[in-house]
Amino acid sequence: MKPIAQTFLVFQPNTGIDGVFLSKIDIYFKTISSTYGITLQIRTVENGYPTSSVVSGGVSYLTASQTRSSDTATIATTFNFATMPFLQTNKQYA
């Protein structure tokens, strides 16, 4: 297993919105396993690093046959969340 992470910020300047519900996310792969699936997790971040805390509802799994890749990493693999995780505004996640 080779975990990787990308941090992102839910940004809503001075709108009074507490956060957003995440229904799905597109990830782009250059190569994938023909055998093993992929688990995507949304995690909290502290001091710029992912923590071990997974956001409630923030897990999605796809089998190897459900994932897509291309030599240029331009084809999206869509991960849908059965229970949409709530992400707070102006907070970092990975």
JSON list of C-alpha atoms in Angstrom, two decimals:
[
{"chain": "A", "resi": 1, "resn": "MET", "atom": "CA", "xyz": [0.00, 0.00, 0.00]},
{"chain": "A", "resi": 2, "resn": "LYS", "atom": "CA", "xyz": [1.29, 3.44, -0.94]},
{"chain": "A", "resi": 3, "resn": "PRO", "atom": "CA", "xyz": [-0.79, 6.18, 0.68]},
{"chain": "A", "resi": 4, "resn": "ILE", "atom": "CA", "xyz": [-0.61, 9.67, -0.76]},
{"chain": "A", "resi": 5, "resn": "ALA", "atom": "CA", "xyz": [-2.33, 12.89, 0.29]},
{"chain": "A", "resi": 6, "resn": "GLN", "atom": "CA", "xyz": [-3.21, 16.25, -1.19]},
{"chain": "A", "resi": 7, "resn": "THR", "atom": "CA", "xyz": [-4.35, 19.04, 1.10]},
{"chain": "A", "resi": 8, "resn": "PHE", "atom": "CA", "xyz": [-7.13, 21.44, 0.15]},
{"chain": "A", "resi": 9, "resn": "LEU", "atom": "CA", "xyz": [-9.02, 24.33, 1.72]},
{"chain": "A", "resi": 10, "resn": "VAL", "atom": "CA", "xyz": [-12.76, 24.91, 1.74]},
{"chain": "A", "resi": 11, "resn": "PHE", "atom": "CA", "xyz": [-12.70, 28.66, 1.20]},
{"chain": "A", "resi": 12, "resn": "GLN", "atom": "CA", "xyz": [-15.74, 30.92, 1.74]},
{"chain": "A", "resi": 13, "resn": "PRO", "atom": "CA", "xyz": [-14.66, 34.44, 2.73]},
{"chain": "A", "resi": 14, "resn": "ASN", "atom": "CA", "xyz": [-17.13, 36.28, 4.98]},
{"chain": "A", "resi": 15, "resn": "THR", "atom": "CA", "xyz": [-20.29, 34.66, 3.59]},
{"chain": "A", "resi": 16, "resn": "GLY", "atom": "CA", "xyz": [-21.57, 33.22, 6.85]},
{"chain": "A", "resi": 17, "resn": "ILE", "atom": "CA", "xyz": [-21.64, 29.72, 5.34]},
{"chain": "A", "resi": 18, "resn": "ASP", "atom": "CA", "xyz": [-20.48, 27.16, 7.92]},
{"chain": "A", "resi": 19, "resn": "GLY", "atom": "CA", "xyz": [-19.34, 24.60, 5.37]},
{"chain": "A", "resi": 20, "resn": "VAL", "atom": "CA", "xyz": [-20.21, 22.36, 2.45]},
{"chain": "A", "resi": 21, "resn": "PHE", "atom": "CA", "xyz": [-21.37, 18.79, 1.91]},
{"chain": "A", "resi": 22, "resn": "LEU", "atom": "CA", "xyz": [-19.10, 16.81, -0.41]},
{"chain": "A", "resi": 23, "resn": "SER", "atom": "CA", "xyz": [-21.07, 14.45, -2.68]},
{"chain": "A", "resi": 24, "resn": "LYS", "atom": "CA", "xyz": [-18.24, 13.29, -4.94]},
{"chain": "A", "resi": 25, "resn": "ILE", "atom": "CA", "xyz": [-14.68, 13.99, -5.99]},
{"chain": "A", "resi": 26, "resn": "ASP", "atom": "CA", "xyz": [-12.77, 13.34, -9.22]},
{"chain": "A", "resi": 27, "resn": "ILE", "atom": "CA", "xyz": [-9.23, 11.96, -9.02]},
{"chain": "A", "resi": 28, "resn": "TYR", "atom": "CA", "xyz": [-6.90, 11.55, -12.00]},
{"chain": "A", "resi": 29, "resn": "PHE", "atom": "CA", "xyz": [-4.50, 8.58, -12.27]},
{"chain": "A", "resi": 30, "resn": "LYS", "atom": "CA", "xyz": [-1.69, 7.89, -14.69]},
{"chain": "A", "resi": 31, "resn": "THR", "atom": "CA", "xyz": [-1.40, 4.25, -13.59]},
{"chain": "A", "resi": 32, "resn": "ILE", "atom": "CA", "xyz": [-3.55, 1.95, -11.45]},
{"chain": "A", "resi": 33, "resn": "SER", "atom": "CA", "xyz": [-3.48, -1.64, -10.30]},
{"chain": "A", "resi": 34, "resn": "SER", "atom": "CA", "xyz": [-5.40, -4.18, -12.33]},
{"chain": "A", "resi": 35, "resn": "THR", "atom": "CA", "xyz": [-5.94, -6.17, -9.12]},
{"chain": "A", "resi": 36, "resn": "TYR", "atom": "CA", "xyz": [-6.34, -3.86, -6.14]},
{"chain": "A", "resi": 37, "resn": "GLY", "atom": "CA", "xyz": [-9.03, -1.25, -5.57]},
{"chain": "A", "resi": 38, "resn": "ILE", "atom": "CA", "xyz": [-8.57, 2.24, -4.16]},
{"chain": "A", "resi": 39, "resn": "THR", "atom": "CA", "xyz": [-9.89, 3.65, -0.89]},
{"chain": "A", "resi": 40, "resn": "LEU", "atom": "CA", "xyz": [-10.25, 7.43, -0.76]},
{"chain": "A", "resi": 41, "resn": "GLN", "atom": "CA", "xyz": [-10.46, 9.09, 2.66]},
{"chain": "A", "resi": 42, "resn": "ILE", "atom": "CA", "xyz": [-11.07, 12.72, 3.61]},
{"chain": "A", "resi": 43, "resn": "ARG", "atom": "CA", "xyz": [-8.96, 13.48, 6.69]},
{"chain": "A", "resi": 44, "resn": "THR", "atom": "CA", "xyz": [-8.47, 16.46, 8.94]},
{"chain": "A", "resi": 45, "resn": "VAL", "atom": "CA", "xyz": [-5.18, 18.36, 8.78]},
{"chain": "A", "resi": 46, "resn": "GLU", "atom": "CA", "xyz": [-3.01, 19.73, 11.59]},
{"chain": "A", "resi": 47, "resn": "ASN", "atom": "CA", "xyz": [0.00, 21.98, 10.95]},
{"chain": "A", "resi": 48, "resn": "GLY", "atom": "CA", "xyz": [-0.19, 21.16, 7.24]},
{"chain": "A", "resi": 49, "resn": "TYR", "atom": "CA", "xyz": [-0.13, 17.35, 7.73]},
{"chain": "A", "resi": 50, "resn": "PRO", "atom": "CA", "xyz": [-2.97, 14.81, 7.45]},
{"chain": "A", "resi": 51, "resn": "THR", "atom": "CA", "xyz": [-4.07, 13.37, 10.79]},
{"chain": "A", "resi": 52, "resn": "SER", "atom": "CA", "xyz": [-5.35, 9.86, 11.52]},
{"chain": "A", "resi": 53, "resn": "SER", "atom": "CA", "xyz": [-8.86, 11.33, 11.92]},
{"chain": "A", "resi": 54, "resn": "VAL", "atom": "CA", "xyz": [-11.15, 10.51, 8.98]},
{"chain": "A", "resi": 55, "resn": "VAL", "atom": "CA", "xyz": [-14.09, 12.90, 8.51]},
{"chain": "A", "resi": 56, "resn": "SER", "atom": "CA", "xyz": [-17.45, 11.24, 9.21]},
{"chain": "A", "resi": 57, "resn": "GLY", "atom": "CA", "xyz": [-18.79, 9.88, 5.90]},
{"chain": "A", "resi": 58, "resn": "GLY", "atom": "CA", "xyz": [-15.50, 10.71, 4.19]},
{"chain": "A", "resi": 59, "resn": "VAL", "atom": "CA", "xyz": [-14.62, 7.26, 2.84]},
{"chain": "A", "resi": 60, "resn": "SER", "atom": "CA", "xyz": [-15.23, 5.90, -0.66]},
{"chain": "A", "resi": 61, "resn": "TYR", "atom": "CA", "xyz": [-13.92, 2.65, -2.17]},
{"chain": "A", "resi": 62, "resn": "LEU", "atom": "CA", "xyz": [-13.70, 1.61, -5.81]},
{"chain": "A", "resi": 63, "resn": "THR", "atom": "CA", "xyz": [-12.64, -1.79, -7.13]},
{"chain": "A", "resi": 64, "resn": "ALA", "atom": "CA", "xyz": [-9.87, -2.05, -9.71]},
{"chain": "A", "resi": 65, "resn": "SER", "atom": "CA", "xyz": [-12.46, -2.40, -12.49]},
{"chain": "A", "resi": 66, "resn": "GLN", "atom": "CA", "xyz": [-14.19, 0.83, -11.40]},
{"chain": "A", "resi": 67, "resn": "THR", "atom": "CA", "xyz": [-11.04, 2.96, -11.65]},
{"chain": "A", "resi": 68, "resn": "ARG", "atom": "CA", "xyz": [-9.79, 4.72, -14.77]},
{"chain": "A", "resi": 69, "resn": "SER", "atom": "CA", "xyz": [-6.38, 5.93, -15.87]},
{"chain": "A", "resi": 70, "resn": "SER", "atom": "CA", "xyz": [-4.64, 7.40, -18.89]},
{"chain": "A", "resi": 71, "resn": "ASP", "atom": "CA", "xyz": [-1.04, 8.04, -19.95]},
{"chain": "A", "resi": 72, "resn": "THR", "atom": "CA", "xyz": [-1.67, 11.77, -19.50]},
{"chain": "A", "resi": 73, "resn": "ALA", "atom": "CA", "xyz": [-3.77, 11.45, -16.32]},
{"chain": "A", "resi": 74, "resn": "THR", "atom": "CA", "xyz": [-6.65, 13.31, -17.99]},
{"chain": "A", "resi": 75, "resn": "ILE", "atom": "CA", "xyz": [-9.46, 10.80, -17.41]},
{"chain": "A", "resi": 76, "resn": "ALA", "atom": "CA", "xyz": [-11.35, 11.24, -14.15]},
{"chain": "A", "resi": 77, "resn": "THR", "atom": "CA", "xyz": [-12.17, 8.48, -11.69]},
{"chain": "A", "resi": 78, "resn": "THR", "atom": "CA", "xyz": [-15.19, 9.64, -9.69]},
{"chain": "A", "resi": 79, "resn": "PHE", "atom": "CA", "xyz": [-15.47, 8.66, -6.03]},
{"chain": "A", "resi": 80, "resn": "ASN", "atom": "CA", "xyz": [-19.01, 9.11, -4.67]},
{"chain": "A", "resi": 81, "resn": "PHE", "atom": "CA", "xyz": [-19.79, 9.39, -0.97]},
{"chain": "A", "resi": 82, "resn": "ALA", "atom": "CA", "xyz": [-22.77, 7.38, 0.31]},
{"chain": "A", "resi": 83, "resn": "THR", "atom": "CA", "xyz": [-23.08, 9.76, 3.25]},
{"chain": "A", "resi": 84, "resn": "MET", "atom": "CA", "xyz": [-21.86, 13.20, 2.25]},
{"chain": "A", "resi": 85, "resn": "PRO", "atom": "CA", "xyz": [-19.15, 14.44, 4.63]},
{"chain": "A", "resi": 86, "resn": "PHE", "atom": "CA", "xyz": [-19.55, 17.97, 5.96]},
{"chain": "A", "resi": 87, "resn": "LEU", "atom": "CA", "xyz": [-16.43, 20.10, 5.49]},
{"chain": "A", "resi": 88, "resn": "GLN", "atom": "CA", "xyz": [-16.10, 23.32, 7.48]},
{"chain": "A", "resi": 89, "resn": "THR", "atom": "CA", "xyz": [-15.20, 26.53, 5.69]},
{"chain": "A", "resi": 90, "resn": "ASN", "atom": "CA", "xyz": [-11.72, 27.98, 6.05]},
{"chain": "A", "resi": 91, "resn": "LYS", "atom": "CA", "xyz": [-10.37, 24.64, 7.25]},
{"chain": "A", "resi": 92, "resn": "GLN", "atom": "CA", "xyz": [-7.79, 22.41, 5.60]},
{"chain": "A", "resi": 93, "resn": "TYR", "atom": "CA", "xyz": [-8.47, 18.78, 4.71]},
{"chain": "A", "resi": 94, "resn": "ALA", "atom": "CA", "xyz": [-6.53, 16.04, 2.94]}
]
